[in-house]
CSV table of C-alpha atoms in Angstrom, one decimal:
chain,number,residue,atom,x,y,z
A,1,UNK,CA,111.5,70.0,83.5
A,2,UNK,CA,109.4,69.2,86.5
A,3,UNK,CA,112.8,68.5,88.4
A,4,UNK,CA,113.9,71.6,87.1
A,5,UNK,CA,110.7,73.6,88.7
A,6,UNK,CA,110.7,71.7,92.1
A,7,UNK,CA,114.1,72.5,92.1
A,8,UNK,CA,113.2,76.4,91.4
A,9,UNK,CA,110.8,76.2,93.9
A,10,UNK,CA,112.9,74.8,96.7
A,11,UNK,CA,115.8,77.5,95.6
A,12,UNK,CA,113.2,80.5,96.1
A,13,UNK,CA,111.8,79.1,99.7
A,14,UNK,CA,115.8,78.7,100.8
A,15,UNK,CA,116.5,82.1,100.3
A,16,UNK,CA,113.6,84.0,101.4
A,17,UNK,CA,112.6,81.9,104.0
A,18,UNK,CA,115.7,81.9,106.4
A,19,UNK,CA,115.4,86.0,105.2
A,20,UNK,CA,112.3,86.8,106.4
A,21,UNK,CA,112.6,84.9,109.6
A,22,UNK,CA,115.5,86.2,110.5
A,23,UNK,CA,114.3,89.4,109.9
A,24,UNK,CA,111.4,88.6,112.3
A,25,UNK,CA,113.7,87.7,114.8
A,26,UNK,CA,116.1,90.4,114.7
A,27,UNK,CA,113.3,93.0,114.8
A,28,UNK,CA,111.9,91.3,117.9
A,29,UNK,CA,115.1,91.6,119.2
A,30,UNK,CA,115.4,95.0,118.6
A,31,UNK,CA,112.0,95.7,120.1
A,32,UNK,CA,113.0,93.9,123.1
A,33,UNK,CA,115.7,96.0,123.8
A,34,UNK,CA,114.5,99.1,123.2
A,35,UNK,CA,111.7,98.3,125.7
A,36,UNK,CA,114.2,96.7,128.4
A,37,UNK,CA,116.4,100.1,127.7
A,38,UNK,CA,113.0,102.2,128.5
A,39,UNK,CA,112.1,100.7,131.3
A,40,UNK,CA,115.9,100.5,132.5
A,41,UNK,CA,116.1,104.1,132.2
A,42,UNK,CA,112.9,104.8,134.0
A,43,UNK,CA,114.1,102.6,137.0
A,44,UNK,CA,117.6,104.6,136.9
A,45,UNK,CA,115.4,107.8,137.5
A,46,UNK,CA,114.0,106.9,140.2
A,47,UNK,CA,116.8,105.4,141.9
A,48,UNK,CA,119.0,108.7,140.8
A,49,UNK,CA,116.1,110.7,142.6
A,50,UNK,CA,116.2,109.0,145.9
A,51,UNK,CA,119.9,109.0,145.7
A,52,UNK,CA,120.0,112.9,145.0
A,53,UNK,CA,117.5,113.2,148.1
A,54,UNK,CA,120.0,111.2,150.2
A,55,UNK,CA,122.9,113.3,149.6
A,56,UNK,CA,121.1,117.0,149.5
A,57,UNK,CA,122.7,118.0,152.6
A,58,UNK,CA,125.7,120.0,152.3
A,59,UNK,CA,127.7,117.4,154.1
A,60,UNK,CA,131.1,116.1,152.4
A,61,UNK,CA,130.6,112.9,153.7
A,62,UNK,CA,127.4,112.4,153.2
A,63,UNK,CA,127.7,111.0,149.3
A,64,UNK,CA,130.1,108.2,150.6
A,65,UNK,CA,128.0,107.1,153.1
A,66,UNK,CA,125.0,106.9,150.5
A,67,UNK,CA,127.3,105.1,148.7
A,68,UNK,CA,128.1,102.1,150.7
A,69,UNK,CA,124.4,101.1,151.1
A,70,UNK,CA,123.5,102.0,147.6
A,71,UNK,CA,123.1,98.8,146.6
A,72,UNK,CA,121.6,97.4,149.2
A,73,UNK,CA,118.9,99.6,148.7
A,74,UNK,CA,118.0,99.8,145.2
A,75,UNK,CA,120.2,97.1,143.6
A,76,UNK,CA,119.6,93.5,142.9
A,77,UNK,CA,121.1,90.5,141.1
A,78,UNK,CA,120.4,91.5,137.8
A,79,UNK,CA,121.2,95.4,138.8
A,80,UNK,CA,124.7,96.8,140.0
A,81,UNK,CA,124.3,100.2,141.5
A,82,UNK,CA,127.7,102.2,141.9
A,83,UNK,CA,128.3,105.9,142.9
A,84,UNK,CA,131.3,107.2,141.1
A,85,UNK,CA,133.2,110.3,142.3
A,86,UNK,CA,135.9,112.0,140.0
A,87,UNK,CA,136.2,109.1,137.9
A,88,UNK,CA,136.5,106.6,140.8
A,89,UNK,CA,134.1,103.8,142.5
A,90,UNK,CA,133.3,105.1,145.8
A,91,UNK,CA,132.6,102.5,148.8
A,92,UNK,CA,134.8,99.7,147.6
A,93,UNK,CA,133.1,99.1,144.4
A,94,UNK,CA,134.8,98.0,141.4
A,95,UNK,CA,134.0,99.5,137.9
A,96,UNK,CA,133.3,97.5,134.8
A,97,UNK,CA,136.2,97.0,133.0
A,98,UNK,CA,134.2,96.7,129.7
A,99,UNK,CA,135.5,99.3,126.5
A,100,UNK,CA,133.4,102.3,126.5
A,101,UNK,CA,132.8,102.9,130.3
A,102,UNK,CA,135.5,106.0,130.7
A,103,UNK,CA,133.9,107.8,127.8
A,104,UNK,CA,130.4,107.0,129.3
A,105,UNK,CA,131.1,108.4,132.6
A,106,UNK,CA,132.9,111.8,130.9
A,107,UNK,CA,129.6,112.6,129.4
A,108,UNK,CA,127.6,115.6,131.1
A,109,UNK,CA,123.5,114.8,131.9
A,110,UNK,CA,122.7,111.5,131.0
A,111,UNK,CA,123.8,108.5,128.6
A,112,UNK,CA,123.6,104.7,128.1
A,113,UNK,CA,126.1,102.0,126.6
A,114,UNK,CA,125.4,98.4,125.4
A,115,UNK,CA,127.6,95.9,125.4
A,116,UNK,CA,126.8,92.9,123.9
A,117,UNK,CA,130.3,90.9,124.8
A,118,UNK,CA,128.9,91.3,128.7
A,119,UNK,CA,125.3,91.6,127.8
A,120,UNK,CA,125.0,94.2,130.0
A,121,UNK,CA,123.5,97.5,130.1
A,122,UNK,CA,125.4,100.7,131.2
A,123,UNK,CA,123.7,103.8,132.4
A,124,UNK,CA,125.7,106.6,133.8
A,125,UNK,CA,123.5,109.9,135.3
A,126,UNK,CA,125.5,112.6,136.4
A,127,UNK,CA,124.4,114.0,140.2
A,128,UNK,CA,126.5,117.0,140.4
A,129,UNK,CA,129.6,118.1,140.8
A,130,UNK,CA,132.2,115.2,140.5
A,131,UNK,CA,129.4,112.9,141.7
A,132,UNK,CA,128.0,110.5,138.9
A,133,UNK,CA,125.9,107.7,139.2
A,134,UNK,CA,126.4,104.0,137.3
A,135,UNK,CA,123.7,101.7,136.8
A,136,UNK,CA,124.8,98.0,135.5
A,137,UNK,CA,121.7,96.6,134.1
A,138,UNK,CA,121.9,92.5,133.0
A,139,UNK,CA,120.1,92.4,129.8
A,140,UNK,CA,120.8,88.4,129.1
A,141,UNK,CA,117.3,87.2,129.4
A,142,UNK,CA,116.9,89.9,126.1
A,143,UNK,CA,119.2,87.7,124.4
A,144,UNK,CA,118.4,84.6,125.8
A,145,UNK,CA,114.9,85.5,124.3
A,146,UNK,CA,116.5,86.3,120.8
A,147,UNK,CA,118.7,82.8,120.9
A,148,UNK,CA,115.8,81.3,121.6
A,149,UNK,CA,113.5,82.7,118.8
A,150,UNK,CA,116.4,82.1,116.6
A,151,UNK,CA,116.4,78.1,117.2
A,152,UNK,CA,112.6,78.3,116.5
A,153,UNK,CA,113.3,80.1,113.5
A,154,UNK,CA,116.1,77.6,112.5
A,155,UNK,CA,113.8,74.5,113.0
A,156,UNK,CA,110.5,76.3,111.6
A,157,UNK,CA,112.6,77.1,108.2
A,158,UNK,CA,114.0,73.2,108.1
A,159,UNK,CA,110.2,72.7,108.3
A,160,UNK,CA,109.4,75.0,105.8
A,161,UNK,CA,111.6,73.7,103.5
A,162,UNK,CA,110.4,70.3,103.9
A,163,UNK,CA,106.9,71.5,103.4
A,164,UNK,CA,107.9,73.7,100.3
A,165,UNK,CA,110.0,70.7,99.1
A,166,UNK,CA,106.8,68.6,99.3
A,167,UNK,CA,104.1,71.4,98.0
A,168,UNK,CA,107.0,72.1,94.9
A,169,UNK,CA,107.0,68.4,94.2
A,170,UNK,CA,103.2,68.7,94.1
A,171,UNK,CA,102.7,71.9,92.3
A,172,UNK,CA,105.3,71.4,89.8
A,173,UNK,CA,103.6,67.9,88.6
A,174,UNK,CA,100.2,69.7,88.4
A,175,UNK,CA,101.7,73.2,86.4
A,176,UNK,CA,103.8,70.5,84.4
A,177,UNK,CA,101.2,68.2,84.1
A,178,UNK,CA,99.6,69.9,80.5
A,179,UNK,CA,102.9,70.0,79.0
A,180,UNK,CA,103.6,66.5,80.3
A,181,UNK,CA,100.4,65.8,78.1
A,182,UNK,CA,101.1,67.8,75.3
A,183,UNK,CA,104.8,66.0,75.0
A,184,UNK,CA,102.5,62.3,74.9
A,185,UNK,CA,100.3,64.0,72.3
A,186,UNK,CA,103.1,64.9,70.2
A,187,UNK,CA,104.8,61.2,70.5
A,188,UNK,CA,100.9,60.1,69.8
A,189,UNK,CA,101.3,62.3,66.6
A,190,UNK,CA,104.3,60.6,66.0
A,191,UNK,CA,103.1,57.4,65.9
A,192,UNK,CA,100.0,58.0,64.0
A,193,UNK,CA,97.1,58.7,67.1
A,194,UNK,CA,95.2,61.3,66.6
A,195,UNK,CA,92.9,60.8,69.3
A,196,UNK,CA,95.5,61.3,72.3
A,197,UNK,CA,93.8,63.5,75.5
A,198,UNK,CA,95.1,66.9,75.6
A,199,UNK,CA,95.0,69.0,78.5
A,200,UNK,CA,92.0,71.5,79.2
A,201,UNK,CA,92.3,74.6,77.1
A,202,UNK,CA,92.3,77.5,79.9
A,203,UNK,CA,92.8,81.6,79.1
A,204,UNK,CA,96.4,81.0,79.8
A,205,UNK,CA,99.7,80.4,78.0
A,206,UNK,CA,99.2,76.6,77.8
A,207,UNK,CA,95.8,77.3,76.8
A,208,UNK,CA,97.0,78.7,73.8
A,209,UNK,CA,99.5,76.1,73.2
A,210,UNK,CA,96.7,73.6,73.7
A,211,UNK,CA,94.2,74.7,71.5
A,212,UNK,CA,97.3,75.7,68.7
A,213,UNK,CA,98.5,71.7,69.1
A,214,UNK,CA,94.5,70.6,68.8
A,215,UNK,CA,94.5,72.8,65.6
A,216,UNK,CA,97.5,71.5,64.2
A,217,UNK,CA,96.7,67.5,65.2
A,218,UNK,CA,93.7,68.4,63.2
A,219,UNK,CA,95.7,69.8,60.1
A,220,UNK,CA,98.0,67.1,60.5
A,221,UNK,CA,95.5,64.5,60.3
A,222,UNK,CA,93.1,66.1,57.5
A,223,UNK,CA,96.5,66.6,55.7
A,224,UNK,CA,97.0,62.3,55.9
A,225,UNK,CA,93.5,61.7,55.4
A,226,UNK,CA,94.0,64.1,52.2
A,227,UNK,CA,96.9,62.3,51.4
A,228,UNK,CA,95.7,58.3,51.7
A,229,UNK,CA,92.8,59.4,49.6
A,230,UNK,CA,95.2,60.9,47.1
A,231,UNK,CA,97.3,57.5,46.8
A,232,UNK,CA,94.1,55.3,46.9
A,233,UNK,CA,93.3,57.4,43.8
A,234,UNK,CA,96.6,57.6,42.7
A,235,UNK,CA,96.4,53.5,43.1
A,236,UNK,CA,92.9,53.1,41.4
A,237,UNK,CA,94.2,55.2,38.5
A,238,UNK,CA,97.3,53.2,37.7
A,239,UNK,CA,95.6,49.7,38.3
A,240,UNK,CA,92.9,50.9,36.3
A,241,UNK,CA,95.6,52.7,33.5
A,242,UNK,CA,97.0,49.0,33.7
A,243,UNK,CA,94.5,46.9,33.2
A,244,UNK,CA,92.8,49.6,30.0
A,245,UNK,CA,96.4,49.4,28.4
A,246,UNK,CA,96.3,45.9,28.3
A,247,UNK,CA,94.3,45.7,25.3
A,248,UNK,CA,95.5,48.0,22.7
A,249,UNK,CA,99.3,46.4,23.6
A,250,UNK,CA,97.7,43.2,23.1
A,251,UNK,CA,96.5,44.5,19.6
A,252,UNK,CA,99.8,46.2,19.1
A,253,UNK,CA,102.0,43.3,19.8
A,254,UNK,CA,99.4,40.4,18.4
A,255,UNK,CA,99.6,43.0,14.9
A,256,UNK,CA,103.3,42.8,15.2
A,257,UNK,CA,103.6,39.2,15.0
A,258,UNK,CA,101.1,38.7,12.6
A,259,UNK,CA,103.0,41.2,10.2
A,260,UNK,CA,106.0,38.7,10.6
A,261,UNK,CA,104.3,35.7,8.9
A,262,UNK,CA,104.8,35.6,5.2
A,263,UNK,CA,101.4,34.3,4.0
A,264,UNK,CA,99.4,36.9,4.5
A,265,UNK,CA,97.5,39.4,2.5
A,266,UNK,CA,98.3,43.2,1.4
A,267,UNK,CA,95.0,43.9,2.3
A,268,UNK,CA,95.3,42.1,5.2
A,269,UNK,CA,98.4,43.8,6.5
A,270,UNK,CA,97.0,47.1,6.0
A,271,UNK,CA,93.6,46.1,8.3
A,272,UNK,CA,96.4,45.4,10.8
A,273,UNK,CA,98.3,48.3,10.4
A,274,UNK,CA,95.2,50.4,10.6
A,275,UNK,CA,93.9,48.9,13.6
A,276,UNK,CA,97.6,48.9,15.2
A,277,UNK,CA,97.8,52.7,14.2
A,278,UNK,CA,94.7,53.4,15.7
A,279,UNK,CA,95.6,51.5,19.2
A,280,UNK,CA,98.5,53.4,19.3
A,281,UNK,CA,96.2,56.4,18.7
A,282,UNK,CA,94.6,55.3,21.9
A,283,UNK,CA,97.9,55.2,24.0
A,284,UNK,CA,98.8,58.9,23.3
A,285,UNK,CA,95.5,59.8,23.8
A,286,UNK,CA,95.5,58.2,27.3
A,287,UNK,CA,98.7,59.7,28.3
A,288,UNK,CA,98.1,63.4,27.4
A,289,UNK,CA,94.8,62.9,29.6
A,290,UNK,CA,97.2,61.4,32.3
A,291,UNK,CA,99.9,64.0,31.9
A,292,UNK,CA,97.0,66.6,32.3
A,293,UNK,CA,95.3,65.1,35.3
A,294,UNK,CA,99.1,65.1,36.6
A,295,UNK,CA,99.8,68.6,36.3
A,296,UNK,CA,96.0,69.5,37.8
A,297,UNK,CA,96.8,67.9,40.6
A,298,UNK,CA,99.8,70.3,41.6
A,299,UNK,CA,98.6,73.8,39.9
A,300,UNK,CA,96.1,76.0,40.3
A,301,UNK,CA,94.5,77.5,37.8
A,302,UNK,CA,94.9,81.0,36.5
A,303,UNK,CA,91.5,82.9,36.8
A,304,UNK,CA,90.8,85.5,34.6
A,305,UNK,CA,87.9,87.3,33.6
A,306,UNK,CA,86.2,86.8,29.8
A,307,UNK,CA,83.0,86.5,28.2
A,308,UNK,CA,80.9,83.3,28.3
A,309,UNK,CA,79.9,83.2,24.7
A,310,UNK,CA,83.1,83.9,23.2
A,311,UNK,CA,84.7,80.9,24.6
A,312,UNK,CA,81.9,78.7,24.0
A,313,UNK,CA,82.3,79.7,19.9
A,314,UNK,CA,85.4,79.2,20.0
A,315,UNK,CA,85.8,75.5,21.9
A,316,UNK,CA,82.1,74.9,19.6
A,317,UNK,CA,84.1,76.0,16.3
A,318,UNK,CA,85.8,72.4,16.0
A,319,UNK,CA,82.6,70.7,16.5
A,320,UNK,CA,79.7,70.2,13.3
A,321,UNK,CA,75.9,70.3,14.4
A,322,UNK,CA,76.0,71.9,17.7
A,323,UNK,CA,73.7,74.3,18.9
A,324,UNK,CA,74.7,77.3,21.0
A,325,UNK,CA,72.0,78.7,23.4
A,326,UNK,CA,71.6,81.5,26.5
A,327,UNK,CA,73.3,84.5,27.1
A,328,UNK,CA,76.5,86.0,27.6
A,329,UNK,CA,78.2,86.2,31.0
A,330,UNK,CA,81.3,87.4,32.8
A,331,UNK,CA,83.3,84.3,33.7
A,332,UNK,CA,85.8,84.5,35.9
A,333,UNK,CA,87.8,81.4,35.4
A,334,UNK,CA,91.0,79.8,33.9
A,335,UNK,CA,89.7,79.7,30.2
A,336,UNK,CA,91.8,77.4,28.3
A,337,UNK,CA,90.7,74.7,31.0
A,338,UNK,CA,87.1,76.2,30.6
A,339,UNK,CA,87.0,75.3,27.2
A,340,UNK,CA,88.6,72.1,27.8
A,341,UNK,CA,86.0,71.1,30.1
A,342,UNK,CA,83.3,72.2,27.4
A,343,UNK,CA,85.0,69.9,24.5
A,344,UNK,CA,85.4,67.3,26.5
A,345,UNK,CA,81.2,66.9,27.4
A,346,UNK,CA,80.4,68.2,24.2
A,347,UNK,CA,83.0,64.8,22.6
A,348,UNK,CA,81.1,62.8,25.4
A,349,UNK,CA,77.5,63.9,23.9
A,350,UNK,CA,78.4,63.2,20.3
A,351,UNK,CA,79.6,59.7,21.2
A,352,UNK,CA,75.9,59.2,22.8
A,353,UNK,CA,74.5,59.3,19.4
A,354,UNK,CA,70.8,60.6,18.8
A,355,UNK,CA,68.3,62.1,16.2
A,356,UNK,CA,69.1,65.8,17.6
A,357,UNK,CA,71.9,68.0,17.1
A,358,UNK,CA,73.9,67.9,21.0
A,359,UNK,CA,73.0,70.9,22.8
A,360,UNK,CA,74.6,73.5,24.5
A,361,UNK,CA,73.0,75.9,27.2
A,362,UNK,CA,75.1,79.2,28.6
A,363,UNK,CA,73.7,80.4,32.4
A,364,UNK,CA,75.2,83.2,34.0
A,365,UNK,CA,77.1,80.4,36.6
A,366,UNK,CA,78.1,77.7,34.0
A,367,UNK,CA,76.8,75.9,31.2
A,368,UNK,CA,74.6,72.6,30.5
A,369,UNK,CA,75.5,70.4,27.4
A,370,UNK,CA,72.5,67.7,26.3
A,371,UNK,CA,72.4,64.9,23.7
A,372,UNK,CA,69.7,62.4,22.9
A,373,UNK,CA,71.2,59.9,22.7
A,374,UNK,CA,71.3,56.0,24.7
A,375,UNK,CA,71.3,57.6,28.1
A,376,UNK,CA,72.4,55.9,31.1
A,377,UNK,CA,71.2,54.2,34.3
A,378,UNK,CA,71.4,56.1,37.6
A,379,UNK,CA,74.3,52.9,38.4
A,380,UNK,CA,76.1,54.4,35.4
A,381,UNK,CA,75.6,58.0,36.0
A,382,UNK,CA,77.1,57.2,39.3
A,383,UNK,CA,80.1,55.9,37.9
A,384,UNK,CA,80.5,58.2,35.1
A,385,UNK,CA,83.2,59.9,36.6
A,386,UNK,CA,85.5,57.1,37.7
A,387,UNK,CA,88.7,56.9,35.7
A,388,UNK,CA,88.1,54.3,32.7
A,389,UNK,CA,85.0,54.1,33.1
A,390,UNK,CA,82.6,53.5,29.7
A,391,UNK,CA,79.2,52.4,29.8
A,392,UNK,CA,79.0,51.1,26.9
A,393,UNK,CA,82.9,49.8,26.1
A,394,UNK,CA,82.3,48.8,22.3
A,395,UNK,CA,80.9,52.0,21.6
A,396,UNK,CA,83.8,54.0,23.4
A,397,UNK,CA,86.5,52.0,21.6
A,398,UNK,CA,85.1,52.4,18.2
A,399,UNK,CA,85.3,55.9,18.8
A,400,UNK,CA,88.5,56.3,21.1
A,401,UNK,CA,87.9,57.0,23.9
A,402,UNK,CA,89.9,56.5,26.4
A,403,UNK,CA,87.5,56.8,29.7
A,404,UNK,CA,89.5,60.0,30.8
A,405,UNK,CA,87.9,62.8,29.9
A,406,UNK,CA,84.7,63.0,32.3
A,407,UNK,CA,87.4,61.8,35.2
A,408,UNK,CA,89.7,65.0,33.7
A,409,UNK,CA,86.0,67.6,33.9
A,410,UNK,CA,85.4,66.4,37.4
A,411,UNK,CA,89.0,68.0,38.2
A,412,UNK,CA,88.9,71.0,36.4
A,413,UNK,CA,85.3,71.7,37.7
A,414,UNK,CA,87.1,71.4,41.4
A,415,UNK,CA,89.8,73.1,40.7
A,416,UNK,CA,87.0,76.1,40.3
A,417,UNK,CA,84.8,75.3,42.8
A,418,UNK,CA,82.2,74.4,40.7
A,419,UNK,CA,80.4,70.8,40.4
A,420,UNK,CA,79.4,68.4,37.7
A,421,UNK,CA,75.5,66.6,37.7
A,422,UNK,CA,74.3,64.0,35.6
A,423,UNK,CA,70.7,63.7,34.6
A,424,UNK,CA,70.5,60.9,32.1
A,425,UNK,CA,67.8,58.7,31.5
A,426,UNK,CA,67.7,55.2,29.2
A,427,UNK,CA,66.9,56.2,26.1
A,428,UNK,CA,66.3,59.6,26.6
A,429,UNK,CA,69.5,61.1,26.2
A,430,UNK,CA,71.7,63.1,29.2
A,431,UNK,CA,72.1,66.7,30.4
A,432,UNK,CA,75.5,67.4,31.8
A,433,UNK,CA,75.5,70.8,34.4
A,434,UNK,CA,78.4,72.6,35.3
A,435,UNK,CA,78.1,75.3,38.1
A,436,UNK,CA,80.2,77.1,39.8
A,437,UNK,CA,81.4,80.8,41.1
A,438,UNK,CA,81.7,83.1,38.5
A,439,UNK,CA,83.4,86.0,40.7
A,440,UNK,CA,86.2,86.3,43.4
């Protein structure tokens, strides 16, 4: 591209340059002339004066005796003064045998004639009568000027166009030079840099380009940082899902084995069955809550508008012994997921244990839900929402869990822009808030 410019450059000096001088030189030239024809014709006026003054007698012989010293007198090397009389050269002078000179000297008054193949400028006056007189004016130092100028001109253009040559070199690198950088970003981009110069953002076209590429690097590279978090959680989740199936398969396939041996037990079949039922409880448990986080991941949710008390009856309407508190409030959310999210920390409270019924709490932004049950540590709470996660492991297998379901609130409380806090104390029991925006 920047041969491509230089090249443009170069092109555009070529053809006005040798234009515009040239157009220098032949106005010069024509300046030139039209003052050498002025003062010509001036000098013809005089001499046509003094030669009328000669001839004003009435004398017939008078005009050729005026006209054999004619140019003695008032001509020169450069000037050729000839009388004509009836067409003809008086005094053994010769006239011009360039094309044009019988028209000139037919004319009545006054007249001139250039012609360039002599270089030589005519100038008939007419005296009277038959009488005419002929000034041959050389004009070749006129031209000589104009051949001259022109061989200036010639050499100042091959100068110019060296000097354009060199300044479209020049220019072009610096006008290409942002798009030279741009191009490095982009093969930066390519390879992964983010942090490649770009040019200087002026108010121009490549300004724009500029700050449009800064904006998209930045995209680009929120978009991978977006997308390495997404596989490091994608990886955390399946080494964790790996290592949490481990055990019920173990039970599973340990149960199986033990049902093939002869000596055992009715009763001690069906302990195996039951516990092999209820790992395999545990699987399908584990991958609805992985098919769910799945499909969160890639759909947003469908927010509608309902009332805050009405879904909290019906999520609480599967649950025994849990109290309903705070008023109603327009939610404007995806509900289904709403109540969802409410089962799930209301499950989570219930598994805590405690003397007190588990508690919820309406707000006009969310809801709270509190048991009073173990607690945890703030090292726990930290951890709560980490996929698999169980504080207290023999607890959350006795009762199922499968260490998804404050992983799968965290999501759906995203999903809505809300956020999820735990304030949990040892022994004290734990208060779950959700927040978020209520209204568009």
């Amino acid at each position: 591209m920047r041969r491509r410019v230089a090249l443009s450059m170069i092109l555009l000096v070529l053809l006005l340059f040798p234009a515009g001088t040239g157009m220098i030189v032949s106005r010069c030239f024509d300046l030139t002339m039209e003052r050498e024809r002025a003062r010509a014709l001036s000098e013809e006026a005089a001499i046509a004066r003094a030669v009328a003054l000669e001839i004003g007698t009435d004398d017939a012989q008078r005009p050729f005796m005026v006209a054999q010293t004619v140019q003695s007198r008032y001509g020169s090397q450069s000037l050729q003064v000839i009388m004509v009389n009836d067409g003809m050269a008086m005094a053994g002078a010769t006239l011009p045998a360039a094309e044009g000179i019988d028209r000139l000297l037919g004319i009545e008054g006054r007249a001139t004639l250039l012609v360039e193949a002599t270089r030589t400028l005519y100038i008939a006056h007419a005296l009277g009568g038959k009488l005419m007189l002929l000034l041959c004016s050389d004009v070749s130092p006129v031209y000589a000027l104009r051949d001259e100028l022109t061989a200036w001109a010639a050499m100042l253009c091959a100068a110019g166009v060296l000097l354009s040559a060199a300044l479209a070199v020049g220019i072009s690198g610096v006008l290409i030079r942002p798009v030279r950088l741009l191009a490095r970003a982009a093969r930066g981009l390519q390879a992964g840099a983010y942090d490649t110069p770009l040019p200087r953002a002026g108010s121009d076209e490549v300004g724009d380009l500029t700050r449009a590429f800064a904006a998209m690097t930045r995209a680009v590279a929120s978009r991978e940082e977006e997308l390495r978090e997404q596989a490091q959680r994608r990886q955390e989740l399946i080494d964790a899902l790996a290592h949490e199936m481990r055990t019920p398969l173990t039970a599973i396939v340990g149960g199986t084995r033990l049902m093939q041996l002869s000596d055992i037990s009715g009763e001690q079949q069906t302990a195996l069955l039951e516990t092999m039922a209820q790992e395999a409880l545990r699987l399908s448990h584990m991958d609805e809550r992985l098919l769910l986080l799945t499909r969160l991941e890639h759909d947003a949710p469908e927010m509608t508008a309902f009332s805050s008390m009405e879904m909290a009856r019906e999520a609480l309407g599967v649950f025994e012994g849990v109290a309903l508190h705070g008023e109603d409030a327009r939610f404007v959310a995806e509900r289904e997921l709403t109540i969802l999210l409410l089962r799930n920390l209301v499950v989570n409270a219930q598994r805590a244990g405690g003397e007190s019924p588990v508690r919820v709490t309406l707000a006009a932004d969310g809801f709270s839900v509190s048991d009073t049950g173990c607690g945890m540590t703030p090292e726990q709470a930290a951890r709560a929402f980490d996929p698999f996660y169980k504080a207290d492991k023999a607890r959350s297998r006795s009762a199922g869990g499968a260490g998804l379901g404050l992983t799968l609130c965290r999501r759906i409380a995203g999903l809505h822009g809300g956020t999820l806090q735990i304030h949990s104390e040892p022994g004290k029991g734990t208060t779950v808030v959700y927040r978020f925006v209520t209204s568009p």
